[in-house]
PDB file of C-alpha atoms in Angstrom:
ATOM      1  CA  MET A1075    -157.540 158.054 239.532  1.00 81.00           C
ATOM      2  CA  TYR A1076    -154.803 158.392 242.161  1.00 84.00           C
ATOM      3  CA  PRO A1077    -154.039 162.083 241.522  1.00 90.00           C
ATOM      4  CA  ALA A1078    -157.769 162.816 241.904  1.00 91.00           C
ATOM      5  CA  ALA A1079    -157.848 160.873 245.182  1.00 92.00           C
ATOM      6  CA  GLU A1080    -154.805 162.758 246.471  1.00 94.00           C
ATOM      7  CA  CYS A1081    -156.395 166.075 245.528  1.00 95.00           C
ATOM      8  CA  TRP A1082    -159.689 165.174 247.244  1.00 95.00           C
ATOM      9  CA  THR A1083    -157.829 164.012 250.335  1.00 96.00           C
ATOM     10  CA  ALA A1084    -155.917 167.314 250.499  1.00 97.00           C
ATOM     11  CA  CYS A1085    -159.176 169.256 250.133  1.00 97.00           C
ATOM     12  CA  LEU A1086    -160.869 167.195 252.856  1.00 97.00           C
ATOM     13  CA  PHE A1087    -157.902 167.534 255.217  1.00 97.00           C
ATOM     14  CA  THR A1088    -157.908 171.295 254.652  1.00 97.00           C
ATOM     15  CA  ALA A1089    -161.655 171.480 255.329  1.00 96.00           C
ATOM     16  CA  ALA A1090    -161.150 169.468 258.540  1.00 97.00           C
ATOM     17  CA  GLY A1091    -158.332 171.757 259.637  1.00 96.00           C
ATOM     18  CA  ILE A1092    -160.471 174.814 259.057  1.00 96.00           C
ATOM     19  CA  HIS A1093    -163.509 173.255 260.720  1.00 95.00           C
ATOM     20  CA  PHE A1094    -161.862 171.775 263.823  1.00 94.00           C
ATOM     21  CA  GLY A1095    -158.734 173.878 264.201  1.00 95.00           C
ATOM     22  CA  PHE A1096    -155.840 172.478 266.179  1.00 94.00           C
ATOM     23  CA  SER A1097    -157.751 170.137 268.515  1.00 93.00           C
ATOM     24  CA  LYS A1098    -158.065 166.506 269.550  1.00 91.00           C
ATOM     25  CA  GLU A1099    -160.998 166.167 267.160  1.00 94.00           C
ATOM     26  CA  LEU A1100    -158.749 167.125 264.239  1.00 96.00           C
ATOM     27  CA  LEU A1101    -156.799 163.885 264.674  1.00 95.00           C
ATOM     28  CA  VAL A1102    -160.052 161.889 264.672  1.00 95.00           C
ATOM     29  CA  ALA A1103    -161.151 163.827 261.580  1.00 96.00           C
ATOM     30  CA  LEU A1104    -157.936 163.112 259.670  1.00 97.00           C
ATOM     31  CA  LEU A1105    -158.164 159.405 260.493  1.00 97.00           C
ATOM     32  CA  PHE A1106    -161.850 159.328 259.567  1.00 98.00           C
ATOM     33  CA  LEU A1107    -161.326 161.085 256.248  1.00 98.00           C
ATOM     34  CA  SER A1108    -158.407 158.768 255.497  1.00 98.00           C
ATOM     35  CA  LEU A1109    -160.634 155.753 256.078  1.00 98.00           C
ATOM     36  CA  LEU A1110    -163.296 157.199 253.795  1.00 98.00           C
ATOM     37  CA  MET A1111    -160.797 157.789 250.996  1.00 97.00           C
ATOM     38  CA  ILE A1112    -159.318 154.289 251.323  1.00 97.00           C
ATOM     39  CA  VAL A1113    -162.693 152.548 251.166  1.00 97.00           C
ATOM     40  CA  THR A1114    -163.768 154.766 248.280  1.00 96.00           C
ATOM     41  CA  MET A1115    -160.734 153.774 246.242  1.00 96.00           C
ATOM     42  CA  THR A1116    -160.967 150.060 247.028  1.00 96.00           C
ATOM     43  CA  ASP A1117    -164.692 149.974 246.314  1.00 95.00           C
ATOM     44  CA  LEU A1118    -164.227 151.803 243.012  1.00 94.00           C
ATOM     45  CA  GLN A1119    -161.447 149.446 241.929  1.00 94.00           C
ATOM     46  CA  TYR A1120    -162.546 146.106 243.353  1.00 94.00           C
ATOM     47  CA  MET A1121    -166.172 146.548 244.582  1.00 93.00           C
ATOM     48  CA  LEU A1122    -164.847 145.567 248.002  1.00 95.00           C
ATOM     49  CA  ILE A1123    -164.466 147.162 251.413  1.00 96.00           C
ATOM     50  CA  PRO A1124    -161.664 145.185 253.094  1.00 96.00           C
ATOM     51  CA  ASP A1125    -162.293 144.012 256.652  1.00 96.00           C
ATOM     52  CA  LYS A1126    -158.575 144.532 257.352  1.00 97.00           C
ATOM     53  CA  VAL A1127    -158.957 148.259 256.720  1.00 97.00           C
ATOM     54  CA  LEU A1128    -162.004 148.536 258.974  1.00 97.00           C
ATOM     55  CA  LEU A1129    -160.311 146.483 261.698  1.00 97.00           C
ATOM     56  CA  PHE A1130    -157.222 148.682 261.491  1.00 98.00           C
ATOM     57  CA  PHE A1131    -159.224 151.892 262.010  1.00 97.00           C
ATOM     58  CA  LEU A1132    -161.723 150.545 264.570  1.00 96.00           C
ATOM     59  CA  PRO A1133    -159.419 150.637 267.641  1.00 96.00           C
ATOM     60  CA  LEU A1134    -158.104 154.032 266.539  1.00 96.00           C
ATOM     61  CA  PHE A1135    -161.649 155.443 266.555  1.00 95.00           C
ATOM     62  CA  ILE A1136    -162.430 153.800 269.890  1.00 94.00           C
ATOM     63  CA  ALA A1137    -159.332 155.460 271.345  1.00 93.00           C
ATOM     64  CA  GLY A1138    -160.170 158.702 269.558  1.00 91.00           C
ATOM     65  CA  ARG A1139    -163.626 158.753 271.109  1.00 91.00           C
ATOM     66  CA  MET A1140    -162.104 158.130 274.539  1.00 89.00           C
ATOM     67  CA  PHE A1141    -159.854 161.198 274.170  1.00 87.00           C
ATOM     68  CA  SER A1142    -162.294 163.328 272.180  1.00 85.00           C
ATOM     69  CA  PRO A1143    -165.757 162.168 273.204  1.00 85.00           C
ATOM     70  CA  LEU A1144    -169.035 163.118 271.587  1.00 84.00           C
ATOM     71  CA  ASP A1145    -171.889 164.419 273.787  1.00 81.00           C
ATOM     72  CA  THR A1146    -171.719 161.476 276.183  1.00 82.00           C
ATOM     73  CA  TRP A1147    -169.262 158.629 276.704  1.00 79.00           C
ATOM     74  CA  TYR A1148    -171.593 156.145 275.032  1.00 88.00           C
ATOM     75  CA  ALA A1149    -172.677 158.312 272.061  1.00 92.00           C
ATOM     76  CA  GLY A1150    -170.097 156.781 269.711  1.00 93.00           C
ATOM     77  CA  PHE A1151    -171.098 153.256 270.671  1.00 94.00           C
ATOM     78  CA  ALA A1152    -174.787 154.095 270.230  1.00 96.00           C
ATOM     79  CA  GLY A1153    -173.918 155.523 266.802  1.00 96.00           C
ATOM     80  CA  ALA A1154    -172.045 152.338 265.881  1.00 96.00           C
ATOM     81  CA  VAL A1155    -175.033 150.176 266.828  1.00 97.00           C
ATOM     82  CA  CYS A1156    -177.415 152.500 264.994  1.00 97.00           C
ATOM     83  CA  GLY A1157    -175.283 152.652 261.825  1.00 96.00           C
ATOM     84  CA  PHE A1158    -174.652 148.917 261.764  1.00 97.00           C
ATOM     85  CA  PHE A1159    -178.219 147.773 262.381  1.00 97.00           C
ATOM     86  CA  LEU A1160    -179.735 150.397 260.087  1.00 96.00           C
ATOM     87  CA  LEU A1161    -177.794 148.888 257.203  1.00 95.00           C
ATOM     88  CA  VAL A1162    -178.459 145.323 258.395  1.00 95.00           C
ATOM     89  CA  PHE A1163    -182.157 146.183 258.143  1.00 94.00           C
ATOM     90  CA  ILE A1164    -181.669 147.649 254.639  1.00 92.00           C
ATOM     91  CA  MET A1165    -179.657 144.583 253.587  1.00 91.00           C
ATOM     92  CA  PHE A1166    -182.420 142.278 254.878  1.00 91.00           C
ATOM     93  CA  VAL A1167    -185.251 144.258 253.260  1.00 91.00           C
ATOM     94  CA  SER A1168    -183.424 144.653 249.942  1.00 86.00           C
ATOM     95  CA  LYS A1169    -182.464 140.952 249.948  1.00 83.00           C
ATOM     96  CA  GLY A1170    -178.768 141.594 249.424  1.00 73.00           C
ATOM     97  CA  GLY A1171    -179.044 144.889 247.568  1.00 79.00           C
ATOM     98  CA  ILE A1172    -176.313 146.252 249.806  1.00 88.00           C
ATOM     99  CA  GLY A1173    -173.044 144.564 250.659  1.00 89.00           C
ATOM    100  CA  ALA A1174    -171.817 143.380 254.042  1.00 93.00           C
ATOM    101  CA  GLY A1175    -168.819 145.706 253.713  1.00 94.00           C
ATOM    102  CA  ASP A1176    -171.169 148.688 253.583  1.00 95.00           C
ATOM    103  CA  VAL A1177    -172.898 147.429 256.736  1.00 95.00           C
ATOM    104  CA  LYS A1178    -169.622 147.097 258.647  1.00 97.00           C
ATOM    105  CA  LEU A1179    -168.421 150.445 257.310  1.00 97.00           C
ATOM    106  CA  PHE A1180    -171.537 152.171 258.647  1.00 97.00           C
ATOM    107  CA  GLY A1181    -170.877 150.629 262.062  1.00 97.00           C
ATOM    108  CA  VAL A1182    -167.415 152.219 262.106  1.00 97.00           C
ATOM    109  CA  ILE A1183    -168.824 155.484 260.771  1.00 98.00           C
ATOM    110  CA  GLY A1184    -171.442 155.485 263.529  1.00 97.00           C
ATOM    111  CA  LEU A1185    -168.726 155.094 266.156  1.00 96.00           C
ATOM    112  CA  THR A1186    -167.126 158.274 264.868  1.00 95.00           C
ATOM    113  CA  LEU A1187    -170.270 160.325 264.243  1.00 96.00           C
ATOM    114  CA  GLY A1188    -172.788 159.304 266.881  1.00 95.00           C
ATOM    115  CA  VAL A1189    -176.485 158.619 266.289  1.00 95.00           C
ATOM    116  CA  LYS A1190    -177.675 161.972 264.935  1.00 95.00           C
ATOM    117  CA  LEU A1191    -174.832 162.453 262.464  1.00 96.00           C
ATOM    118  CA  VAL A1192    -174.822 158.805 261.300  1.00 97.00           C
ATOM    119  CA  LEU A1193    -178.515 159.202 260.424  1.00 96.00           C
ATOM    120  CA  ILE A1194    -177.694 162.358 258.467  1.00 97.00           C
ATOM    121  CA  ALA A1195    -174.805 160.506 256.808  1.00 97.00           C
ATOM    122  CA  PHE A1196    -177.173 157.697 255.836  1.00 97.00           C
ATOM    123  CA  PHE A1197    -179.679 160.115 254.318  1.00 96.00           C
ATOM    124  CA  LEU A1198    -176.984 161.989 252.370  1.00 97.00           C
ATOM    125  CA  SER A1199    -175.371 158.731 251.223  1.00 97.00           C
ATOM    126  CA  VAL A1200    -178.658 157.420 249.863  1.00 95.00           C
ATOM    127  CA  MET A1201    -179.361 160.715 248.083  1.00 97.00           C
ATOM    128  CA  ILE A1202    -175.880 160.853 246.537  1.00 97.00           C
ATOM    129  CA  GLY A1203    -176.041 157.187 245.541  1.00 93.00           C
ATOM    130  CA  ALA A1204    -179.495 157.639 243.996  1.00 92.00           C
ATOM    131  CA  VAL A1205    -178.390 160.660 241.957  1.00 95.00           C
ATOM    132  CA  TYR A1206    -175.311 158.774 240.771  1.00 92.00           C
ATOM    133  CA  GLY A1207    -177.377 155.695 239.912  1.00 88.00           C
ATOM    134  CA  MET A1208    -179.941 157.689 237.949  1.00 89.00           C
ATOM    135  CA  CYS A1209    -177.273 159.617 236.040  1.00 90.00           C
ATOM    136  CA  ALA A1210    -175.295 156.451 235.272  1.00 88.00           C
ATOM    137  CA  ALA A1211    -178.450 154.654 234.127  1.00 86.00           C
ATOM    138  CA  ALA A1212    -179.484 157.595 231.948  1.00 88.00           C
ATOM    139  CA  ARG A1213    -176.052 157.555 230.277  1.00 88.00           C
ATOM    140  CA  GLY A1214    -176.253 153.795 229.726  1.00 85.00           C
ATOM    141  CA  ARG A1215    -173.367 153.030 232.090  1.00 85.00           C
ATOM    142  CA  LEU A1216    -175.497 151.179 234.646  1.00 80.00           C
ATOM    143  CA  GLY A1217    -178.064 148.517 233.864  1.00 78.00           C
ATOM    144  CA  LYS A1218    -181.147 147.580 235.830  1.00 77.00           C
ATOM    145  CA  LYS A1219    -180.253 145.538 238.949  1.00 75.00           C
ATOM    146  CA  GLN A1220    -176.535 145.997 238.172  1.00 80.00           C
ATOM    147  CA  PRO A1221    -174.500 146.558 241.348  1.00 81.00           C
ATOM    148  CA  PHE A1222    -172.335 149.636 241.684  1.00 86.00           C
ATOM    149  CA  PRO A1223    -169.847 150.721 244.334  1.00 90.00           C
ATOM    150  CA  PHE A1224    -171.772 152.462 247.118  1.00 93.00           C
ATOM    151  CA  ALA A1225    -168.764 153.353 249.317  1.00 96.00           C
ATOM    152  CA  PRO A1226    -168.061 156.580 247.378  1.00 96.00           C
ATOM    153  CA  ALA A1227    -171.604 157.770 248.157  1.00 96.00           C
ATOM    154  CA  ILE A1228    -171.245 156.627 251.779  1.00 97.00           C
ATOM    155  CA  SER A1229    -167.925 158.460 252.030  1.00 97.00           C
ATOM    156  CA  ALA A1230    -169.282 161.671 250.534  1.00 97.00           C
ATOM    157  CA  GLY A1231    -172.384 161.608 252.748  1.00 97.00           C
ATOM    158  CA  SER A1232    -170.351 160.779 255.846  1.00 98.00           C
ATOM    159  CA  ALA A1233    -167.755 163.485 255.209  1.00 98.00           C
ATOM    160  CA  LEU A1234    -170.508 166.063 254.660  1.00 97.00           C
ATOM    161  CA  SER A1235    -172.285 164.917 257.801  1.00 97.00           C
ATOM    162  CA  TYR A1236    -169.097 164.965 259.881  1.00 97.00           C
ATOM    163  CA  LEU A1237    -168.018 168.411 258.747  1.00 96.00           C
ATOM    164  CA  TYR A1238    -171.403 170.120 258.270  1.00 96.00           C
ATOM    165  CA  GLY A1239    -174.017 167.821 259.812  1.00 94.00           C
ATOM    166  CA  GLU A1240    -174.885 170.084 262.731  1.00 92.00           C
ATOM    167  CA  GLU A1241    -175.488 172.988 260.343  1.00 94.00           C
ATOM    168  CA  LEU A1242    -177.559 170.773 258.023  1.00 93.00           C
ATOM    169  CA  PHE A1243    -179.598 169.527 260.984  1.00 92.00           C
ATOM    170  CA  SER A1244    -180.247 173.091 262.215  1.00 91.00           C
ATOM    171  CA  PHE A1245    -181.264 174.139 258.700  1.00 91.00           C
ATOM    172  CA  TYR A1246    -183.665 171.179 258.473  1.00 88.00           C
ATOM    173  CA  ILE A1247    -185.222 172.005 261.866  1.00 89.00           C
ATOM    174  CA  LYS A1248    -185.761 175.610 260.733  1.00 90.00           C
ATOM    175  CA  LEU A1249    -187.418 174.391 257.528  1.00 88.00           C
ATOM    176  CA  ALA A1250    -189.574 171.892 259.398  1.00 87.00           C
ATOM    177  CA  SER A1251    -190.734 174.538 261.857  1.00 87.00           C
ATOM    178  CA  GLY A1252    -191.595 176.904 259.009  1.00 80.00           C
ATOM    179  CA  GLY A1253    -188.916 179.472 259.768  1.00 67.00           C
ATOM    180  CA  ALA A1254    -186.441 179.399 256.876  1.00 56.00           C
TER     181      ALA A1254
END
């Protein structure tokens, strides 16, 4: 599993370098992608997203957003609130169908992405998780009501949103307005 994680990390770092070039945002991107890979690996192995990891990265992202802000100075904080409370709502409605680690992770993700991109990340994460769940259930690897690690889907959706969310949003707006 570790060689695969190293390969994915190298691919993601390369994509970030191509996407952001040599900029302040590249440092935020490398930290963000590192966080996503760490939580993916720990969730796959232990079904756990460690608070220590999130607390380590949180001040780094706060500082990163101070030096490389989103649209406005408060956009990252609004994204953190949106990401956190969106998953709190899901956790409440699903009666524990999602873990507290996922909730806290989405708060940190929202700080990095802002409101629009955290919503795209949420949508992509749910779609990726649903496809995985259906495939795993069809193959007999996942039973009904059996929990599975959701952080890999969150990480994939968040990385896609961070790197290509603006393009995905523009594409969606074109589709919605009837001009594909």
